[in-house]
XYZ file of C-alpha atoms in Angstrom:
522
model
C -4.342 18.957 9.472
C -2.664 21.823 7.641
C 0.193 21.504 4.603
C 2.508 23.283 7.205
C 4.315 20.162 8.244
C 5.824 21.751 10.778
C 2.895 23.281 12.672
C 1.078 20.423 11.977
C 3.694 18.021 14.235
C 3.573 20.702 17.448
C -0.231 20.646 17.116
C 0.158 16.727 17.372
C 2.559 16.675 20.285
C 0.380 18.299 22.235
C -3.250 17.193 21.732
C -4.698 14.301 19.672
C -8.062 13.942 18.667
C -9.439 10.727 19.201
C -12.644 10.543 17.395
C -11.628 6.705 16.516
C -12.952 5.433 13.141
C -13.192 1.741 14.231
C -11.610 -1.327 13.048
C -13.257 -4.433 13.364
C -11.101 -6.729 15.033
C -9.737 -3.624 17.194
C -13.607 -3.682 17.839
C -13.216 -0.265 19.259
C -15.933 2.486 18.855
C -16.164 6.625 17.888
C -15.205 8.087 21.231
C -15.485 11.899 22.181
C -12.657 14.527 21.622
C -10.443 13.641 24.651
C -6.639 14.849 25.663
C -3.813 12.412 25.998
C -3.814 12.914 30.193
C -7.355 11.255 29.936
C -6.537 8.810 27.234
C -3.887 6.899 28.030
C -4.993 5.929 31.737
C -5.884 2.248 30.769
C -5.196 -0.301 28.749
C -8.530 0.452 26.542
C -7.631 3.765 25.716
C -4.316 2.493 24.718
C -6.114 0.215 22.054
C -8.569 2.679 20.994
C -5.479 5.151 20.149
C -3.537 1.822 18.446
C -7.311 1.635 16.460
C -6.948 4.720 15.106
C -3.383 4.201 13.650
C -4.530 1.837 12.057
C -7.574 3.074 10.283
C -5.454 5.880 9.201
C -4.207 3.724 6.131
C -8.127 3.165 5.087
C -10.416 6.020 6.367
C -9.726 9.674 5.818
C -11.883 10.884 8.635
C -13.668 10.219 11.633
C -17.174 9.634 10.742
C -19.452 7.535 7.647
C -17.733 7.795 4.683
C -14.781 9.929 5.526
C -16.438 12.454 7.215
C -15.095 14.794 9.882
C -11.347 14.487 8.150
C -8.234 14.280 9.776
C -6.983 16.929 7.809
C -7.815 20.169 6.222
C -7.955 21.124 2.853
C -9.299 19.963 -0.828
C -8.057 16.544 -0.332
C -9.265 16.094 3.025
C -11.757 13.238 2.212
C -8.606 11.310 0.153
C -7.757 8.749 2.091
C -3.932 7.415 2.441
C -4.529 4.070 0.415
C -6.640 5.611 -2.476
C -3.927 8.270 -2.330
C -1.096 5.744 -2.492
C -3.209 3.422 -5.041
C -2.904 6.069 -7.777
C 0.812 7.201 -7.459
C 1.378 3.312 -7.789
C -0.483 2.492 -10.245
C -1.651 5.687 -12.363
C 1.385 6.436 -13.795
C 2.104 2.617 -15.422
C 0.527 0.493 -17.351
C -1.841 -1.164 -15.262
C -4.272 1.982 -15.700
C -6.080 4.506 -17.490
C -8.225 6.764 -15.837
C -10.871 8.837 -16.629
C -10.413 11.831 -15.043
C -14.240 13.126 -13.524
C -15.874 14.739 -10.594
C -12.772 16.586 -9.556
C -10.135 13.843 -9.213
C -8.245 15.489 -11.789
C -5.234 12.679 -12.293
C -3.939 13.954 -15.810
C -0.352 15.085 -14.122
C 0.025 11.210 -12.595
C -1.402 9.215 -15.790
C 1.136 11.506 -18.541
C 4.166 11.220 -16.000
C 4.402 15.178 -16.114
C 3.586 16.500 -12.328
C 5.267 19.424 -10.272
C 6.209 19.749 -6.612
C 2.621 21.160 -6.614
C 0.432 18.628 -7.605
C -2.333 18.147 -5.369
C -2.107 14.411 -5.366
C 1.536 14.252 -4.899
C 0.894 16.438 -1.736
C -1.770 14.305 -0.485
C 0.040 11.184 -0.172
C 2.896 13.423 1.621
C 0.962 14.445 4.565
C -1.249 11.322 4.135
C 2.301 9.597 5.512
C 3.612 12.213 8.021
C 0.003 12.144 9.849
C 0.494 8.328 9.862
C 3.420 8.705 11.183
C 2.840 11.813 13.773
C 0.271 9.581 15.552
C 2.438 6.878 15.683
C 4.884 9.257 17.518
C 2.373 10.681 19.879
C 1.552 7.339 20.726
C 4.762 6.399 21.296
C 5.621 8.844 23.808
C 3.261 7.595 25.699
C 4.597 4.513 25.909
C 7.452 5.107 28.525
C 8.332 3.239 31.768
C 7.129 6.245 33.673
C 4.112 6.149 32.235
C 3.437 2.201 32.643
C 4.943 2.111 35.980
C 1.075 2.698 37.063
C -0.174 -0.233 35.273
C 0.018 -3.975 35.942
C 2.858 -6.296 34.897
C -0.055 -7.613 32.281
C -1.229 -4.714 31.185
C 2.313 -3.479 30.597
C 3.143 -6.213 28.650
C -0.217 -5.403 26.646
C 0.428 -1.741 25.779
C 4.257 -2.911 25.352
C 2.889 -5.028 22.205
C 0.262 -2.528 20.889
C 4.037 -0.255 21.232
C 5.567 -2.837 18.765
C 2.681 -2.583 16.665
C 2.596 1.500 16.213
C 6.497 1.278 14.846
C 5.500 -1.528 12.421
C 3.117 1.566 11.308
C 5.188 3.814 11.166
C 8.385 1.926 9.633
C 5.423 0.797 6.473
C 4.604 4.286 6.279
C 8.301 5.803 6.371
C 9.037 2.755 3.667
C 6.706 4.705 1.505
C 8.201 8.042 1.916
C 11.350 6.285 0.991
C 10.152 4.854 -2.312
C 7.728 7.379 -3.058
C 10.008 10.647 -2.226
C 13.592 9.227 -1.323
C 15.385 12.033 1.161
C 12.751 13.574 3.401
C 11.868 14.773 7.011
C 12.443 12.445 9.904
C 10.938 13.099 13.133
C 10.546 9.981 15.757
C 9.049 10.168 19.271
C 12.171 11.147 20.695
C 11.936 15.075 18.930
C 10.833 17.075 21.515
C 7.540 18.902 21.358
C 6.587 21.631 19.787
C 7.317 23.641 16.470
C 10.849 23.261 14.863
C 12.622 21.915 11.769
C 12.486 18.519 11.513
C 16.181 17.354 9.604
C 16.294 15.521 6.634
C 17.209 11.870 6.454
C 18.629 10.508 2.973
C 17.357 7.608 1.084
C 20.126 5.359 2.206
C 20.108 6.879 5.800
C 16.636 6.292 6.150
C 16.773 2.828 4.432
C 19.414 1.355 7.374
C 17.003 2.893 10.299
C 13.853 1.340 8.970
C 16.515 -1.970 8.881
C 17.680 -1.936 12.361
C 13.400 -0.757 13.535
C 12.048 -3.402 11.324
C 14.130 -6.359 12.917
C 13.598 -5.296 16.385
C 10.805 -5.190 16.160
C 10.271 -8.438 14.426
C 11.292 -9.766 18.313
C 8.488 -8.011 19.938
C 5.580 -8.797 17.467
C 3.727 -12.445 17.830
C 3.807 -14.878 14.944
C 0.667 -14.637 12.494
C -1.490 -17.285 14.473
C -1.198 -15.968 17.593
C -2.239 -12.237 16.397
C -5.957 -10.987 15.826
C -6.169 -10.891 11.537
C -5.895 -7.642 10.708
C -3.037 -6.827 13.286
C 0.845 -6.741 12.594
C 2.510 -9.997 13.297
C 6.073 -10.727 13.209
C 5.787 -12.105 9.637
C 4.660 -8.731 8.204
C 7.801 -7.213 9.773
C 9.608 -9.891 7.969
C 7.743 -9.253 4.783
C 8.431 -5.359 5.042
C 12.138 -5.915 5.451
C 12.116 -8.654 2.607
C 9.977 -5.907 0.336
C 13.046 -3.582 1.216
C 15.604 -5.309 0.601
C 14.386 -6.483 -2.613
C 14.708 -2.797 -3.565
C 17.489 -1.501 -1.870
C 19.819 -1.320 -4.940
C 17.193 1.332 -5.725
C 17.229 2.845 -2.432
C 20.863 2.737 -1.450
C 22.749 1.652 -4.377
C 23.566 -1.691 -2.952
C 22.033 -5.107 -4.068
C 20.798 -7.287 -1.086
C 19.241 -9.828 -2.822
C 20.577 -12.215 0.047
C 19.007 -10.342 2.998
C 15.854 -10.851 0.644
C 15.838 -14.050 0.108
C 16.735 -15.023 4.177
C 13.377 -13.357 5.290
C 11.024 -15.032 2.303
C 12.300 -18.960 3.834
C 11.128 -17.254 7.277
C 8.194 -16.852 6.182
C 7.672 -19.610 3.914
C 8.649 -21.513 7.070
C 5.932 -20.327 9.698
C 3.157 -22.042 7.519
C 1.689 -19.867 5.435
C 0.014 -21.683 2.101
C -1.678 -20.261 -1.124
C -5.188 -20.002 -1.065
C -6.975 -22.203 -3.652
C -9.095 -19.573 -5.147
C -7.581 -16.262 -6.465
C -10.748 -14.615 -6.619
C -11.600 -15.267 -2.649
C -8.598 -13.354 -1.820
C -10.490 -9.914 -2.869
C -14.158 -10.208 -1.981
C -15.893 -9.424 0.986
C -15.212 -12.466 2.930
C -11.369 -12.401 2.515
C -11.053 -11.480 6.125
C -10.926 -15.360 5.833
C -7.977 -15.778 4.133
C -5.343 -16.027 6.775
C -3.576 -18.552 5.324
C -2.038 -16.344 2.443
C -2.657 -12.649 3.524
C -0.285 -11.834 6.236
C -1.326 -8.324 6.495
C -4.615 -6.440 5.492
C -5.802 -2.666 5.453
C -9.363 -3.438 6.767
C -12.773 -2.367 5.548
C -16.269 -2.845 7.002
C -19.632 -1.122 5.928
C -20.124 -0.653 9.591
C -17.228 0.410 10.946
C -14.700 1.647 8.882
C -16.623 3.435 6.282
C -14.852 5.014 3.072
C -14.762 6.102 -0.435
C -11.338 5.761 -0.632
C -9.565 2.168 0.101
C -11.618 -1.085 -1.738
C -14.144 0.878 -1.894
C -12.664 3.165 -4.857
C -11.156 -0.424 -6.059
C -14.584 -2.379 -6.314
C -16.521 0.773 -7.890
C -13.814 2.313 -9.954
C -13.327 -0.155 -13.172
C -17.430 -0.321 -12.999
C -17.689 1.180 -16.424
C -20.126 0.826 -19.056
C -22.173 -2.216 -19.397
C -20.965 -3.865 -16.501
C -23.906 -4.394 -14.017
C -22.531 -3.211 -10.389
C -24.637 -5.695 -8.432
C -22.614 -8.233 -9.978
C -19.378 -7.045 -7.829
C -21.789 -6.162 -4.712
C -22.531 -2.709 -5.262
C -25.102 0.029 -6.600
C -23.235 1.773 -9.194
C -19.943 2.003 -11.165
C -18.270 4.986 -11.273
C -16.340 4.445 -14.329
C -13.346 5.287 -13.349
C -10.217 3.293 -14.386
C -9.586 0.522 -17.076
C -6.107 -1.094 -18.331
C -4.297 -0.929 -21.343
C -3.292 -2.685 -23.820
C 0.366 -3.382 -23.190
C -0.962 -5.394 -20.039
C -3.506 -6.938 -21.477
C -0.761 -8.261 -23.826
C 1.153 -10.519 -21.163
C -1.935 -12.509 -20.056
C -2.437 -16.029 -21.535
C -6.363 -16.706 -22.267
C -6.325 -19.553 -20.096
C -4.820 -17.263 -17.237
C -8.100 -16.725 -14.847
C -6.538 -13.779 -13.536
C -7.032 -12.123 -16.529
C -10.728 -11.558 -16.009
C -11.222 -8.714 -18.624
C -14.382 -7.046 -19.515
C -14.265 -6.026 -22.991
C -17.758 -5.960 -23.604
C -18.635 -2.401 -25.845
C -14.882 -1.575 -24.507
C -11.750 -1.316 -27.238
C -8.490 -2.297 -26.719
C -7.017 0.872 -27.725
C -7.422 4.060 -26.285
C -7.606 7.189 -28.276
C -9.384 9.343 -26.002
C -8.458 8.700 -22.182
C -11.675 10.436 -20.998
C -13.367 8.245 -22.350
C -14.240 5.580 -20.092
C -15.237 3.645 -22.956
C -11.984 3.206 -24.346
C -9.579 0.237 -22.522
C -10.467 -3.245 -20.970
C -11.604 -2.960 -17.452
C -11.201 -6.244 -15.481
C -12.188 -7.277 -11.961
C -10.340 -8.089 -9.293
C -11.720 -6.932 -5.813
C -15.533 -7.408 -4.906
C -17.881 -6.640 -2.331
C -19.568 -10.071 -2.898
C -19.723 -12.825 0.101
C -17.846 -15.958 -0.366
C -21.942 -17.343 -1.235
C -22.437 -14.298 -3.531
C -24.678 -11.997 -1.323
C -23.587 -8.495 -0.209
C -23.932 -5.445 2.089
C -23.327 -2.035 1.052
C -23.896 1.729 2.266
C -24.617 2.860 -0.871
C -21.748 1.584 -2.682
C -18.906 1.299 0.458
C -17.812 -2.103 0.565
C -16.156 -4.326 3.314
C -13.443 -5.965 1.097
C -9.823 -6.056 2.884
C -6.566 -4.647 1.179
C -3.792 -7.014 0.922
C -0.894 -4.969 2.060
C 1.408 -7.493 2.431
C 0.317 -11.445 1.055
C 2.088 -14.866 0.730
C 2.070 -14.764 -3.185
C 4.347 -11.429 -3.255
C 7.019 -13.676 -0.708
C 7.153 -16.373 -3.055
C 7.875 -13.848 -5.828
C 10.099 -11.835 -4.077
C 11.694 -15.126 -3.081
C 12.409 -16.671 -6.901
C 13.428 -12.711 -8.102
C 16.110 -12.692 -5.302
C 17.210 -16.013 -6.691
C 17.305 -15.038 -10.606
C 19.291 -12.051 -9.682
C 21.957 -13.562 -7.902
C 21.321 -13.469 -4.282
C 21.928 -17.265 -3.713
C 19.150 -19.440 -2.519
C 17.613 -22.577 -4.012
C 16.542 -22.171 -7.945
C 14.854 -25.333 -8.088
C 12.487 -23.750 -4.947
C 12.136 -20.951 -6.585
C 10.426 -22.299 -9.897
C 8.374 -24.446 -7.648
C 7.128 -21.592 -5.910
C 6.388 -19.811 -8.712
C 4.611 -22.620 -10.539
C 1.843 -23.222 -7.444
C 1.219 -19.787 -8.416
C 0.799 -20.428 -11.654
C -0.920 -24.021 -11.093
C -3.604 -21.720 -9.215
C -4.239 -19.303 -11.707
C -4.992 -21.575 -14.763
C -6.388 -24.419 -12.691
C -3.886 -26.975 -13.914
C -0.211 -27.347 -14.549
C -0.773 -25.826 -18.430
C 0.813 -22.362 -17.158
C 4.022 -24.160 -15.606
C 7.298 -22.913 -16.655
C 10.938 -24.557 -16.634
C 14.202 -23.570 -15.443
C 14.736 -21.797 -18.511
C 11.474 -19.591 -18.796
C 11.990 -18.424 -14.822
C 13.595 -15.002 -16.516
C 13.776 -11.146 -14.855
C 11.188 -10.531 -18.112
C 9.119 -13.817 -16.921
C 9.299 -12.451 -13.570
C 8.141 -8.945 -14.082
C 5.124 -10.139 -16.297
C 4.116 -12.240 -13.342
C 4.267 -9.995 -10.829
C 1.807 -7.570 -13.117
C -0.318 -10.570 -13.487
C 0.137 -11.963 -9.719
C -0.079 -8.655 -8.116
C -2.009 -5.920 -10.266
C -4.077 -3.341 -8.752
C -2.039 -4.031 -5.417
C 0.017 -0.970 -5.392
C 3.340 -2.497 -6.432
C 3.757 -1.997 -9.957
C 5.611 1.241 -9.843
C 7.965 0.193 -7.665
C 8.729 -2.852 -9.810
C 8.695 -0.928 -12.751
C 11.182 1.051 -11.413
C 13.173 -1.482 -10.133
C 13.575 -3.083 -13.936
C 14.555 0.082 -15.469
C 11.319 0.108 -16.959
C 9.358 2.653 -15.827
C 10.896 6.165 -16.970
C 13.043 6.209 -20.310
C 12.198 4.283 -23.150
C 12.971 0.595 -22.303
C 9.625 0.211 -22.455
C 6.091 2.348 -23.792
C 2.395 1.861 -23.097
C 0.145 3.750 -24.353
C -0.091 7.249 -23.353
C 3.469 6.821 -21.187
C 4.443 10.509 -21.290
C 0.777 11.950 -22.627
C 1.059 10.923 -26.205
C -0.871 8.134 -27.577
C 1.781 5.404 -28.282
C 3.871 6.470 -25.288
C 7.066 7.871 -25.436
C 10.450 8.666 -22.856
C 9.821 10.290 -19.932
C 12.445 12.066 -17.542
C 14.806 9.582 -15.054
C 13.554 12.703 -12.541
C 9.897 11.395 -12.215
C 11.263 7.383 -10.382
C 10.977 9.953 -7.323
C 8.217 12.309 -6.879
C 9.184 15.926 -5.678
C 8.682 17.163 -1.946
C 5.657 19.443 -1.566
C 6.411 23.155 -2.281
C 4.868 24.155 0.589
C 7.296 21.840 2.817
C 10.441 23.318 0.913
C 8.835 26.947 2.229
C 8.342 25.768 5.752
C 11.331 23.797 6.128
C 14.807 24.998 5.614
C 16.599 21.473 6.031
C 14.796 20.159 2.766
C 16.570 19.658 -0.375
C 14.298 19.547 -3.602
C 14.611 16.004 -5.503
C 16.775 16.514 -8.609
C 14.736 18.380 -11.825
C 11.959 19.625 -9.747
């Protein structure tokens, strides 16, 4: 995998390595380089291809802990969800991070990066590999090439089909937040080298509409699909996450749209899970009840230093013990600040700070000393024993989960978008009845507030790659509507340019590709 995006694609088109880093429930294993004539002959090698597009969200390579990477270069071994973890959540103020051992994230944490910024480049071609082997896979998904297969089986690799655009639509919803107008290339480009066009913002958000609720028909409902796997719901919830921002994306509200597809899935069944906590330890594979979709992670098969793995060792710092969170050492990494410390209650058990020999304030961001770290995912067992390969963890990512719905749902209503208020503070308030283990955090009518709702969505949902996005979505992450400390690189935070709510395409895609237009001010 090269930064050439363009000779990158042809390569794909017309040979795919399938050394397949496995997921568990796929329950697929490493197979030997292979070519797609040899590959797609049954309906195994279908699934071991459909394994691989999904481990390409959690492992950056082919082999124990990112090994053999899918693509060349310094940030081969960055994986797509540490990648997309710190352009979330860097920049706000969820996190400081010490910056050691070569992740250099100083750019991302001050709000002050280029169109060459190695991170902002490594999420880029982190998506358009994503989405490149969903295309290769879906070319070979035709009627000529099932007509060899039995009904079954055809109605087998027709559903793994349905699963690969759910893929790619989540990673194309990324480009759209993260970069706004930017190449589009589906499995109906021909093969081989050539400039792939660019799609705007609002262009791109009406395709991902019309994919995401098509597919939506294809996919099975939650309890019929293997956990871990796309079901119809998390087509539902990707269309409801999209059109909770499309104001943002296209420059018109539909708050409606949003709120329809939150009541579907707050209709198929799905409840809370009792303990917050479960939902991030190593057993939370379990939780199928709330999480409707999950980036998986297993010490033997899916082996990273990116994913929960960064997330369980990372806010390790000082005299935190790492066996308590089911690993061998912290890496002391990332902590929060104070601003977001500030909008927890002390009864809140979400709020799970570690303060001990930390300080509130932070002077010195290298210092990993300096800021409140405070758990949220562990590699602990639902009875407090772990496994680990020397620190890798097998804790799930919550990509898409019931709590965000029930958000999404009472935001849609505060803003206008119709629906039931009354619902919506319910909703809101078994979220709340959860988190301080009695109805003492309950709002009213009164209290359910955008400000109320932003605050619990930081509290609800930090750490789970959302907050810039919402941030942005408030008006509150660029300008001065609101500072944390060291917003901007200074230490009480200051305005930062409108230009950074996108981040800029990749210098070395504006070279290769003449149909690219640079985001405005980079």
């Amino acid at each position: 995998m090269k930064t050439n995006l363009i000779l990158w694609l042809a390569g794909m088109m017309c040979f795919i390595v399938l050394l397949i880093s496995c997921t568990k429930d796929l329950d697929q294993f490493p197979s030997v380089e292979t070519t797609s004539e040899q590959v797609y002959t049954s309906v195994e090698g279908y699934q071991s291809v459909l394994a691989k597009l999904y481990a390409s969200f959690a492992v950056a390579g082919n082999g124990r802990g990112d090994d053999d990477p899918d693509m060349a270069g310094t940030t081969a071994s960055w994986g797509y969800l540490r990648v997309y973890f710190n352009l979330q959540e860097i920049p706000t103020d969820e996190v400081i991070y010490t910056w050691a051992g070569g992740d250099n994230l100083v750019e991302i944490q001050f709000m002050n990066w280029g169109a060459s910024d190695t991170w902002v480049n490594a999420m880029y071609y982190r998506i358009y590999y994503t989405i490149a082997i969903c295309n290769e896979f879906l070319r070979n998904v035709t009627d000529e090439k099932l007509a060899a297969f039995a009904e079954a089986d055809q109605v087998a690799i027709r559903e793994f089909a349905a699963e690969a655009r759910f893929l790619r639509a989540l990673a194309y919803s990324h480009a759209m937040d993260l970069y706004g107008n930017v190449p589009f290339v589906t499995e109906q480009d021909v093969v081989g080298a050539f400039f792939p066009p660019r799609i705007t913002r609002p262009e791109l958000f009406r395709y991902l509409e019309g994919e995401l609720s098509e597919i939506a028909e294809l996919l099975p409902t939650g309890p019929q699909h293997a956990y871990g796997r796309v079901s119809r719901e998390a087509a539902w919830a990707l269309l409801a996450k999209n059109y909770l921002n499309a104001q943002i994306y296209t420059g018109e509200a539909r708050y409606g749209d949003c709120l329809d597809y939150c009541q579907k899935i707050i209709d198929a069944g799905y409840v809370l899970q009792e303990d917050y906590k479960k939902l991030f330890n190593a057993d939370n594979d379990q939780r199928t009840e709330e999480i409707i979709f999950a980036i998986q992670a297993d010490v033997a098969h899916t082996s990273t230093w990116g994913a929960t793995t960064y997330l369980v060792n990372g806010p390790i710092v000082g005299s935190m013990k790492a066996e308590d969170y089911g690993v061998l050492s912290g890496w002391n990494s990332f902590r929060t600040l104070r601003e977001f410390v500030g909008i927890f209650n002390a009864a809140d058990t979400r709020g799970d700070f570690w303060t001990d020999g930390q300080t509130l304030n932070i002077d010195d961001p290298s210092s990993s000393s300096q800021g409140y770290s405070i758990v949220k995912f562990t590699n602990l067992k639902d009875d407090g024993t772990f496994v680990t390969d020397e620190g890798m963890v097998s804790t799930d990512f919550p990509m898409i989960r019931l709590a965000d719905v029930y958000l999404m749902y009472a935001e849609s209503v505060v803003r206008g978008g119709g629906g039931d208020l009354q619902q919506a503070l319910n909703l809101v308030n078994q979220i709340r009845h959860r988190a301080f283990g009695s109805d003492e955090g309950e709002i009213s009518t009164a209290q359910l507030t955008l400000d109320f709702i932003l605050d619990e969505r930081g509290r609800e949902l930090f750490w789970e790659a959302t907050r810039r996005t919402d941030l942005i979505r408030f008006g509150r992450f660029t300008g001065d509507n609101y500072l944390w400390q060291w917003k901007g690189g200074v230490v009480d935070g200051r305005a930062t340019d409108a230009k950074f709510n996108l981040y800029p395409i990749p210098v070395t895609d504006m070279a290769a590709n003449p149909n690219l237009i640079q985001n405005t001010g980079y």
